[in-house]
Amino acid sequence: MNQENGYIQVEYREDNEAFVVYYPPVLNGVKPDYKECTEYLKGHGFENYNNQEFRALICGDAKSEMSLGVGDGLEFIESMSYKISLDKMKVTCRFYPPSKNGQTMDAKDILGELAKKNVTFGIDQDFIINFMNNRVYFTDFVIAEGRAPVHGIDDKIEYFFNTNPSLKPKHNEDGSVDYHNLDNVCQVKEGDLLARLHKGDRGTNGKDVTGRDIPCRTVKTLRLEKGKNLHLNEDMTEIYSEVTGHVSLVNGKVFVSDVYEVSGDVDNSVGNIEYNGNVHIQGSVRGGFQVIAKGDIIIDGVVEDALIQSDDGQIIVKCGIHGMKKGLLDAGGNVITKFIENASVFSGGYVEAGSITYSDVSASDDVIVCERKGTIAGGVIRAGGKVDAQTIGSPMGAATQIEVGMAPDKKERYVQLQREISVLSQNINKLKPIIKTYNKYIQEGKQLDQKNALYLQKVAGELTKNTKMLEENQQEFNALHQELITSRHAKVMVSKDIFPGVSITISDITFNVKDKRSFCQFEKKNGEIVVNNL
């Protein structure tokens, strides 16, 4: 015997007197709901009966009955109700009994009821057969379920070389930093396998109970991208090197080349350099010249007021940069140099230097100034991660600004989004009243001439465009704001002294140093900047 809920049924007897018969629940079934029972009776024309007696009837534990009075004597058929979930992936039904001698539903009747709401897919035929063999009332059943989509797997590329080589310099025991011996080249030999493409799975679409297709997630498809001196196998899934040299990954493209070598200085005898690979300059870069490369740039000497730009690689200047307020180092990766003086530095990774004076330095990751002197004095230092230095500021009160907590490019985008959201909101607030006025005019049954109809169409288009842009910008802004206020890596570490005149901003909070402090760390906790001893 299976669990069954309690239910009621109407039975006509002599002289059309109607009785309601109560069948108690079986096993762990539940008793029928009073409101549901009264709605059932009302739906079949029975309202004038003793409600108190009826309530007592359906609360009992045994089969019982009560008179409903004289009815019309017309037998009524079995019925069903059903609910379709909001996502149209499930249909739940509930059956109600016919009068004692009324007609029951067959499979065709049940399917017909479902068809009224376009339920055509995922119908449980076995359930319908079982129900007709063992009818259960006042009970919820799942009669149809959609098929969820099976999401695929993205393509994946496996690289057989270091795609992010570390150029961190060696720190000697005496506290000095070795900027000369850096392992910065991924060596390859002719015939080496460099990359392999693993094909994913495109997935399978699903269907809801109305038969509508539910598309699976669009998977990411990839292909192997290569430069010169490389070849692909027949099925385009593997890349091999055709030469012995060095390999790098540039914007998702495998690149193998020899290093462009300059044996002396970059000056009038050499001119500007622009190279689609790595560059090694054994001398210095003199003022006014440019070195632009796709890969890494290594300079053994100094950089004067020159432009050094690496789109995707790292910049190493072993003897430092005398920028004279014009010099610029701009790297997609890390920047490592002996010192930075009166220069601008932009890094997509970290910046490590022996000292930084009166310069504008921005790094997506950390700024580390950790030689024995390790001084940051004057200028603006921005870091997405931490700033770590021996000394910050100077006894003379050099104005020094330190900002940590978000990569500079993201911080700039954050501010830009604030402005754009404000402008879009103002535009929307101007457009909505115009559309509201026109809609009211149309609802009053008036016709728009062609000029006004075109204008309304234009305004509606502008509103849709601005609303979509606002939603996209707000979503991006919220993500950046969450990153800004929850950054845990952001801190400023001082191994020796920090002086008045230094301003520290962590995320969205600023702290002005008014007294000299030593061996301390600044970080954001509970909405404020706190200072702890190292």
Coordinates of C-alpha atoms in Angstrom, one line a residue:
M1 CA 0.0 0.0 0.0
N2 CA 1.4 3.4 -1.0
Q3 CA 1.1 6.7 0.8
E4 CA -2.1 8.6 -0.2
N5 CA -3.4 12.0 0.9
G6 CA -6.9 12.3 2.2
Y7 CA -9.7 13.5 -0.2
I8 CA -13.4 14.0 -0.5
Q9 CA -16.0 12.9 -3.1
V10 CA -19.6 13.8 -3.9
E11 CA -22.2 11.1 -4.1
Y12 CA -25.9 11.6 -5.3
R13 CA -28.5 9.4 -3.6
E14 CA -32.3 9.2 -3.5
D15 CA -34.2 12.3 -4.5
N16 CA -31.0 13.9 -5.7
E17 CA -29.7 14.4 -2.1
A18 CA -26.0 14.9 -2.3
F19 CA -23.5 13.6 0.2
V20 CA -19.8 14.4 0.6
V21 CA -17.8 11.4 1.5
Y22 CA -14.4 11.9 3.3
Y23 CA -11.6 9.3 2.7
P24 CA -8.8 9.7 5.3
P25 CA -5.1 9.7 4.4
V26 CA -3.2 6.4 4.1
L27 CA 0.1 5.8 5.8
N28 CA 1.9 9.2 6.0
G29 CA -0.4 11.0 3.7
V30 CA -1.8 14.4 4.8
K31 CA -5.4 15.5 5.4
P32 CA -7.1 17.7 2.8
D33 CA -6.9 21.4 3.1
Y34 CA -10.2 23.0 4.2
K35 CA -10.0 25.9 1.7
E36 CA -9.2 23.5 -1.2
C37 CA -12.1 21.3 -0.3
T38 CA -14.6 24.2 -0.1
E39 CA -13.3 25.5 -3.5
Y40 CA -13.8 22.0 -4.9
L41 CA -17.4 21.8 -3.6
K42 CA -18.2 25.4 -4.7
G43 CA -16.9 24.7 -8.2
H44 CA -19.6 22.0 -8.4
G45 CA -22.4 24.1 -7.1
F46 CA -22.4 23.2 -3.4
E47 CA -22.2 26.2 -1.0
N48 CA -25.2 25.9 1.4
Y49 CA -24.0 23.3 4.0
N50 CA -22.9 23.3 7.7
N51 CA -19.3 24.6 7.4
Q52 CA -18.5 23.7 11.0
E53 CA -19.7 20.2 10.5
F54 CA -17.7 19.9 7.3
R55 CA -14.5 21.2 8.9
A56 CA -14.9 18.5 11.6
L57 CA -15.6 15.9 8.9
I58 CA -12.3 16.4 7.1
C59 CA -10.3 16.5 10.4
G60 CA -11.4 13.0 11.3
D61 CA -9.3 9.9 11.0
A62 CA -12.0 7.6 9.6
K63 CA -14.1 7.4 6.5
S64 CA -17.3 9.5 7.1
E65 CA -19.9 11.5 5.3
M66 CA -22.4 14.4 5.6
S67 CA -25.3 15.7 3.6
L68 CA -24.9 18.7 1.3
G69 CA -28.6 19.0 0.7
V70 CA -30.5 18.5 -2.5
G71 CA -28.5 19.0 -5.7
D72 CA -29.2 19.0 -9.4
G73 CA -28.4 15.3 -9.6
L74 CA -26.0 15.9 -12.5
E75 CA -22.9 13.7 -12.3
F76 CA -19.6 15.6 -12.9
I77 CA -16.3 14.3 -14.3
E78 CA -12.9 13.9 -12.9
S79 CA -10.7 17.1 -13.2
M80 CA -7.1 18.2 -13.0
S81 CA -5.2 21.4 -12.3
Y82 CA -1.6 22.1 -13.1
K83 CA 1.1 24.6 -12.7
I84 CA 4.0 25.4 -15.0
S85 CA 7.2 26.6 -13.4
L86 CA 8.5 30.0 -14.3
D87 CA 11.4 28.5 -16.3
K88 CA 8.9 26.2 -18.0
M89 CA 11.0 23.2 -17.0
K90 CA 8.5 21.4 -14.8
V91 CA 4.7 20.8 -14.7
T92 CA 3.1 19.9 -11.4
C93 CA -0.5 18.5 -11.6
R94 CA -3.2 17.7 -9.0
F95 CA -6.3 15.5 -9.7
Y96 CA -9.8 15.9 -8.2
P97 CA -12.3 13.0 -8.1
P98 CA -15.5 12.9 -10.1
S99 CA -18.9 12.5 -8.4
K100 CA -19.5 8.9 -7.4
N101 CA -20.9 7.8 -10.7
G102 CA -19.1 10.5 -12.8
Q103 CA -16.7 9.9 -15.6
T104 CA -13.0 9.6 -15.1
M105 CA -10.3 11.1 -17.4
D106 CA -8.4 8.9 -19.8
A107 CA -4.9 9.5 -21.2
K108 CA -6.4 11.5 -24.1
D109 CA -8.2 13.8 -21.7
I110 CA -5.0 14.4 -19.6
L111 CA -2.9 15.1 -22.7
G112 CA -5.6 17.4 -24.0
E113 CA -5.5 19.5 -20.8
L114 CA -1.7 19.8 -21.1
A115 CA -1.9 20.8 -24.7
K116 CA -4.1 23.8 -23.8
K117 CA -1.0 25.3 -22.4
N118 CA 1.3 24.0 -25.1
V119 CA 2.9 21.4 -22.8
T120 CA 4.1 18.9 -25.4
F121 CA 7.6 17.8 -24.3
G122 CA 8.9 15.7 -21.4
I123 CA 5.4 14.3 -20.4
D124 CA 5.7 11.3 -18.1
Q125 CA 3.6 8.7 -20.0
D126 CA 4.3 6.0 -17.3
F127 CA 2.9 8.3 -14.6
I128 CA -0.3 8.7 -16.6
I129 CA -0.7 5.0 -17.0
N130 CA 0.0 4.4 -13.3
F131 CA -2.5 7.1 -12.3
M132 CA -5.3 5.5 -14.4
N133 CA -4.6 2.2 -12.6
N134 CA -4.4 3.8 -9.2
R135 CA -6.1 7.1 -8.9
V136 CA -4.8 9.4 -6.2
Y137 CA -6.4 12.8 -5.4
F138 CA -5.6 16.0 -3.7
T139 CA -1.9 15.2 -4.3
D140 CA 0.8 17.0 -6.3
F141 CA 2.6 15.0 -9.0
V142 CA 5.3 16.0 -11.5
I143 CA 3.7 15.1 -14.9
A144 CA 6.2 16.7 -17.2
E145 CA 9.9 17.9 -17.1
G146 CA 12.0 19.6 -19.6
R147 CA 15.5 18.6 -20.5
A148 CA 18.3 20.8 -19.2
P149 CA 21.0 21.7 -21.7
V150 CA 24.3 19.9 -21.4
H151 CA 27.0 22.6 -21.5
G152 CA 30.1 21.9 -23.4
I153 CA 33.8 22.3 -22.6
D154 CA 35.9 25.1 -24.0
D155 CA 38.9 24.4 -26.2
K156 CA 42.2 24.6 -24.3
I157 CA 45.8 25.2 -25.4
E158 CA 48.6 23.6 -23.6
Y159 CA 52.0 25.3 -23.8
F160 CA 55.2 23.5 -23.3
F161 CA 57.3 26.5 -22.3
N162 CA 57.1 29.1 -19.6
T163 CA 54.5 31.7 -20.8
N164 CA 55.3 34.1 -18.0
P165 CA 59.1 33.9 -17.3
S166 CA 60.2 35.4 -14.1
L167 CA 62.7 38.3 -14.4
K168 CA 63.1 38.9 -10.6
P169 CA 66.7 39.8 -9.8
K170 CA 68.8 37.9 -7.4
H171 CA 69.1 39.4 -3.9
N172 CA 72.6 39.1 -2.5
E173 CA 73.4 38.3 1.2
D174 CA 74.8 41.8 1.7
G175 CA 71.5 43.4 0.7
S176 CA 72.5 44.4 -2.8
V177 CA 70.6 43.4 -5.9
D178 CA 72.2 41.7 -8.9
Y179 CA 70.6 43.3 -12.0
H180 CA 73.1 41.6 -14.4
N181 CA 72.5 37.9 -14.1
L182 CA 68.8 37.4 -15.1
D183 CA 67.4 34.3 -16.6
N184 CA 64.9 35.9 -18.9
V185 CA 64.9 33.9 -22.2
C186 CA 63.0 30.7 -22.8
Q187 CA 65.4 28.7 -25.0
V188 CA 64.0 26.3 -27.6
K189 CA 65.6 23.9 -30.1
E190 CA 64.7 23.1 -33.7
G191 CA 61.9 20.5 -33.7
D192 CA 60.7 21.3 -30.1
L193 CA 56.9 20.9 -29.5
L194 CA 55.7 24.3 -28.2
A195 CA 51.9 24.1 -28.0
R196 CA 49.1 21.6 -28.3
L197 CA 45.4 22.4 -28.9
H198 CA 42.9 20.2 -27.0
K199 CA 39.5 20.3 -28.6
G200 CA 36.5 20.7 -26.3
D201 CA 32.9 19.6 -26.5
R202 CA 30.2 21.8 -28.1
G203 CA 27.5 20.5 -25.7
T204 CA 23.8 19.7 -26.3
N205 CA 20.8 22.0 -26.4
G206 CA 17.9 21.4 -23.9
K207 CA 14.1 21.8 -24.3
D208 CA 11.5 23.1 -21.9
V209 CA 8.0 21.5 -21.5
T210 CA 6.6 23.6 -24.4
G211 CA 9.2 22.1 -26.8
R212 CA 11.2 25.4 -27.0
D213 CA 14.9 24.9 -27.4
I214 CA 17.2 26.0 -24.6
P215 CA 20.6 26.7 -26.1
C216 CA 23.6 25.4 -24.2
R217 CA 26.4 27.8 -23.3
T218 CA 28.5 28.9 -26.3
V219 CA 31.9 27.3 -25.8
K220 CA 35.1 29.1 -26.4
T221 CA 36.8 27.8 -29.6
L222 CA 40.5 28.4 -30.1
R223 CA 43.0 27.9 -32.7
L224 CA 46.8 27.9 -32.6
E225 CA 48.3 31.2 -33.6
K226 CA 51.9 31.3 -34.7
G227 CA 54.5 33.7 -36.0
K228 CA 57.5 32.9 -38.2
N229 CA 59.9 30.0 -37.8
L230 CA 57.1 27.7 -36.7
H231 CA 55.0 25.0 -38.3
L232 CA 51.7 23.3 -37.5
N233 CA 51.0 19.5 -37.8
E234 CA 48.4 18.2 -40.3
D235 CA 45.4 18.5 -38.0
M236 CA 46.4 22.0 -36.9
T237 CA 46.7 20.9 -33.2
E238 CA 50.4 21.2 -32.5
I239 CA 53.1 23.8 -33.1
Y240 CA 56.8 23.0 -33.6
S241 CA 59.8 25.3 -33.8
E242 CA 61.7 25.3 -37.0
V243 CA 64.8 27.1 -35.5
T244 CA 66.9 27.2 -32.4
G245 CA 66.3 30.4 -30.5
H246 CA 63.9 31.7 -27.8
V247 CA 60.1 31.5 -27.6
S248 CA 57.5 33.8 -26.1
L249 CA 53.7 34.2 -26.0
V250 CA 52.6 37.5 -27.4
N251 CA 48.8 38.2 -27.3
G252 CA 48.1 34.5 -27.6
K253 CA 50.5 34.0 -30.4
V254 CA 53.5 31.8 -30.2
F255 CA 56.6 33.7 -31.4
V256 CA 60.1 32.3 -31.9
S257 CA 63.0 34.6 -33.0
D258 CA 66.6 35.5 -32.4
V259 CA 67.3 38.4 -30.1
Y260 CA 67.9 41.8 -31.8
E261 CA 71.4 42.8 -30.4
V262 CA 72.9 46.3 -30.2
S263 CA 76.5 46.1 -29.4
G264 CA 76.9 49.7 -28.2
D265 CA 74.7 52.7 -27.4
V266 CA 71.4 53.7 -29.0
D267 CA 72.5 57.1 -30.4
N268 CA 73.0 58.8 -33.7
S269 CA 74.9 55.9 -35.0
V270 CA 72.0 53.5 -34.5
G271 CA 68.8 55.6 -34.5
N272 CA 65.5 54.5 -33.1
I273 CA 64.7 50.8 -32.8
E274 CA 61.4 49.1 -33.5
Y275 CA 61.4 45.3 -33.4
N276 CA 58.8 42.6 -33.3
G277 CA 60.6 40.5 -30.7
N278 CA 63.2 40.9 -27.9
V279 CA 65.9 43.5 -27.8
H280 CA 69.3 43.5 -26.0
I281 CA 71.2 46.7 -25.9
Q282 CA 74.7 46.3 -24.5
G283 CA 75.2 50.0 -24.0
S284 CA 72.9 52.9 -23.0
V285 CA 70.0 54.7 -24.7
R286 CA 70.8 58.4 -25.1
G287 CA 68.3 61.2 -24.8
G288 CA 65.7 61.7 -27.5
F289 CA 65.8 58.1 -28.9
Q290 CA 63.2 55.4 -28.8
V291 CA 63.3 51.6 -28.4
I292 CA 60.0 49.9 -29.1
A293 CA 59.6 46.2 -29.1
K294 CA 57.0 43.5 -28.8
G295 CA 59.0 41.4 -26.4
D296 CA 61.5 42.0 -23.6
I297 CA 64.0 44.9 -23.7
I298 CA 67.3 44.5 -21.8
I299 CA 69.6 47.5 -21.5
D300 CA 73.0 47.0 -19.9
G301 CA 73.7 50.7 -19.4
V302 CA 71.6 53.7 -18.5
V303 CA 68.5 55.3 -20.1
E304 CA 68.4 59.1 -20.4
D305 CA 65.4 61.2 -21.5
A306 CA 64.3 58.5 -23.9
L307 CA 61.3 56.3 -24.7
I308 CA 61.5 52.6 -23.9
Q309 CA 58.4 50.7 -24.7
S310 CA 57.7 46.9 -24.6
D311 CA 54.1 46.0 -25.7
D312 CA 54.0 42.6 -24.2
G313 CA 57.4 41.9 -22.5
Q314 CA 59.5 43.3 -19.6
I315 CA 62.0 46.1 -19.4
I316 CA 65.3 45.7 -17.6
V317 CA 67.7 48.7 -17.2
K318 CA 70.7 47.4 -15.3
C319 CA 72.1 50.9 -14.5
G320 CA 68.9 52.9 -14.1
I321 CA 67.1 55.8 -15.8
H322 CA 68.0 59.6 -15.6
G323 CA 64.7 60.8 -17.1
M324 CA 65.2 64.5 -16.8
K325 CA 61.4 64.8 -16.6
K326 CA 61.1 63.4 -20.1
G327 CA 62.2 59.7 -19.9
L328 CA 59.6 57.0 -20.1
L329 CA 59.6 53.2 -19.5
D330 CA 56.4 51.6 -20.6
A331 CA 56.1 47.8 -20.3
G332 CA 53.3 45.3 -20.7
G333 CA 55.2 43.2 -18.2
N334 CA 57.5 43.9 -15.3
V335 CA 60.1 46.8 -15.0
I336 CA 63.4 46.2 -13.2
T337 CA 66.0 48.9 -12.9
K338 CA 68.8 50.1 -10.7
F339 CA 67.1 53.5 -10.0
I340 CA 64.4 55.8 -11.4
E341 CA 65.1 59.5 -11.3
N342 CA 62.8 62.2 -12.8
A343 CA 61.1 59.7 -15.1
S344 CA 57.7 58.1 -15.8
V345 CA 57.3 54.4 -15.5
F346 CA 54.3 52.3 -16.4
S347 CA 54.2 48.5 -15.8
G348 CA 51.7 45.8 -16.5
G349 CA 53.4 43.7 -13.8
Y350 CA 55.6 44.8 -10.9
V351 CA 58.3 47.4 -10.6
E352 CA 61.5 46.7 -8.8
A353 CA 64.2 49.4 -8.4
G354 CA 67.0 50.4 -6.0
S355 CA 65.5 53.9 -5.5
I356 CA 62.8 56.1 -6.9
T357 CA 63.1 59.9 -6.8
Y358 CA 60.7 62.5 -8.1
S359 CA 59.1 60.2 -10.6
D360 CA 55.7 59.0 -11.6
V361 CA 55.5 55.2 -11.3
S362 CA 52.5 53.0 -12.0
A363 CA 52.4 49.2 -11.6
S364 CA 49.5 46.8 -12.0
D365 CA 51.1 44.6 -9.3
D366 CA 53.7 45.6 -6.7
V367 CA 56.3 48.4 -6.4
I368 CA 59.4 47.1 -4.6
V369 CA 62.3 49.4 -3.6
C370 CA 64.5 47.1 -1.5
E371 CA 68.2 47.8 -1.9
R372 CA 70.1 48.9 1.1
K373 CA 69.0 52.5 0.7
G374 CA 65.8 51.7 -1.0
T375 CA 64.3 55.2 -1.0
I376 CA 61.1 56.6 -2.5
A377 CA 61.2 60.4 -2.3
G378 CA 58.9 62.8 -4.2
G379 CA 56.5 62.0 -7.0
V380 CA 53.5 59.6 -7.3
I381 CA 53.7 55.9 -6.9
R382 CA 50.7 53.8 -7.8
A383 CA 50.4 50.0 -7.3
G384 CA 47.6 47.5 -7.7
G385 CA 49.2 45.4 -5.0
K386 CA 51.7 46.7 -2.3
V387 CA 54.5 49.2 -2.1
D388 CA 57.5 47.9 -0.2
A389 CA 60.5 50.3 0.5
Q390 CA 63.2 50.9 3.0
T391 CA 62.5 54.7 3.2
I392 CA 59.5 56.8 2.0
G393 CA 59.7 60.6 1.8
S394 CA 62.6 62.7 3.2
P395 CA 63.6 64.7 6.3
M396 CA 63.0 67.8 4.2
G397 CA 59.3 66.8 3.7
A398 CA 59.4 65.9 0.0
A399 CA 55.8 65.6 -1.2
T400 CA 55.3 61.9 -1.9
Q401 CA 52.0 60.3 -2.9
I402 CA 51.5 56.5 -2.5
E403 CA 48.4 54.9 -3.9
V404 CA 47.7 51.1 -3.6
G405 CA 44.7 48.8 -3.9
M406 CA 43.8 48.7 -7.6
A407 CA 45.8 48.6 -10.8
P408 CA 46.2 52.1 -12.2
D409 CA 44.5 51.3 -15.5
K410 CA 41.5 49.9 -13.6
K411 CA 41.4 52.9 -11.3
E412 CA 41.3 55.2 -14.3
R413 CA 38.5 53.1 -15.8
Y414 CA 36.6 53.2 -12.5
V415 CA 36.7 57.0 -12.5
Q416 CA 35.7 57.1 -16.2
L417 CA 32.7 54.8 -15.5
Q418 CA 31.5 57.1 -12.7
R419 CA 31.4 60.0 -15.2
E420 CA 29.7 57.9 -17.9
I421 CA 27.0 56.6 -15.6
S422 CA 26.2 60.1 -14.5
V423 CA 25.8 61.3 -18.1
L424 CA 23.7 58.3 -19.1
S425 CA 21.4 58.7 -16.1
Q426 CA 20.8 62.3 -17.0
N427 CA 20.0 61.4 -20.6
I428 CA 17.5 58.7 -19.5
N429 CA 15.8 61.1 -17.1
K430 CA 15.3 63.5 -20.0
L431 CA 14.0 60.9 -22.5
K432 CA 11.5 59.1 -20.2
P433 CA 9.1 62.1 -19.9
I434 CA 9.0 62.6 -23.6
I435 CA 8.0 59.0 -24.2
K436 CA 5.5 59.2 -21.4
T437 CA 3.8 62.2 -23.0
Y438 CA 3.6 60.6 -26.4
N439 CA 2.2 57.3 -24.9
K440 CA -0.5 59.3 -23.1
Y441 CA -1.4 61.0 -26.3
I442 CA -1.7 57.6 -28.1
Q443 CA -3.7 56.0 -25.3
E444 CA -6.3 58.8 -25.7
G445 CA -6.9 57.5 -29.2
K446 CA -5.1 60.2 -31.0
Q447 CA -3.0 59.6 -34.1
L448 CA 0.6 60.8 -34.6
D449 CA 1.6 62.3 -37.8
Q450 CA 4.6 61.0 -39.7
K451 CA 7.0 63.6 -38.2
N452 CA 6.0 62.9 -34.6
A453 CA 6.0 59.1 -35.2
L454 CA 9.5 59.3 -36.5
Y455 CA 10.6 61.5 -33.6
L456 CA 9.0 59.1 -31.0
Q457 CA 10.8 56.2 -32.7
K458 CA 14.1 58.1 -32.5
V459 CA 13.6 58.9 -28.8
A460 CA 12.6 55.3 -28.0
G461 CA 15.8 54.1 -29.7
E462 CA 17.9 56.5 -27.8
L463 CA 16.3 55.4 -24.5
T464 CA 16.9 51.8 -25.3
K465 CA 20.5 52.5 -26.2
N466 CA 21.2 54.6 -23.1
T467 CA 19.5 52.1 -20.8
K468 CA 21.6 49.2 -22.2
M469 CA 24.8 51.2 -21.9
L470 CA 23.9 52.2 -18.4
E471 CA 23.3 48.6 -17.4
E472 CA 26.6 47.4 -18.9
N473 CA 28.5 50.3 -17.3
Q474 CA 26.9 49.8 -13.9
Q475 CA 27.7 46.1 -14.0
E476 CA 31.4 46.8 -14.8
F477 CA 31.5 49.7 -12.2
N478 CA 30.1 47.4 -9.5
A479 CA 32.7 44.8 -10.2
L480 CA 35.5 47.3 -10.0
H481 CA 34.1 48.9 -6.9
Q482 CA 33.9 45.6 -5.2
E483 CA 37.5 44.9 -6.2
L484 CA 38.5 48.4 -4.9
I485 CA 36.9 48.0 -1.4
T486 CA 37.9 44.4 -0.8
S487 CA 41.5 44.4 -1.9
R488 CA 43.5 42.5 0.7
H489 CA 46.9 42.5 -0.9
A490 CA 47.1 46.3 -0.8
K491 CA 49.5 47.6 1.8
V492 CA 52.5 50.0 2.2
M493 CA 55.5 48.5 4.0
V494 CA 58.4 50.6 5.4
S495 CA 61.5 48.7 6.5
K496 CA 63.2 51.9 7.9
D497 CA 61.6 55.3 8.0
I498 CA 58.7 57.2 6.6
F499 CA 58.5 61.0 6.9
P500 CA 55.9 63.8 7.1
G501 CA 54.8 65.0 3.6
V502 CA 53.9 61.5 2.5
S503 CA 50.2 60.8 1.5
I504 CA 49.1 57.2 1.5
T505 CA 45.8 56.1 -0.3
I506 CA 44.6 52.5 0.1
S507 CA 41.6 51.8 -2.0
D508 CA 39.3 54.7 -1.3
I509 CA 40.9 56.0 2.0
T510 CA 43.7 58.5 2.4
F511 CA 46.2 58.8 5.3
N512 CA 48.5 61.8 5.6
V513 CA 51.8 61.1 7.5
K514 CA 52.3 63.9 10.0
D515 CA 55.1 62.4 12.2
K516 CA 58.1 60.3 11.4
R517 CA 57.6 56.6 11.8
S518 CA 59.9 53.6 11.5
F519 CA 59.6 49.9 10.8
C520 CA 55.9 50.0 10.1
Q521 CA 53.1 48.8 7.7
F522 CA 50.0 50.6 6.5
E523 CA 46.9 48.6 5.6
K524 CA 43.2 49.0 5.4
K525 CA 41.1 47.4 8.1
N526 CA 37.4 48.0 9.1
G527 CA 37.1 51.0 6.8
E528 CA 40.2 52.8 7.9
I529 CA 44.0 52.8 7.5
V530 CA 45.8 51.3 10.4
V531 CA 49.6 51.4 11.2
N532 CA 51.3 48.3 12.6
N533 CA 54.9 47.6 13.5
L534 CA 56.8 45.3 11.2

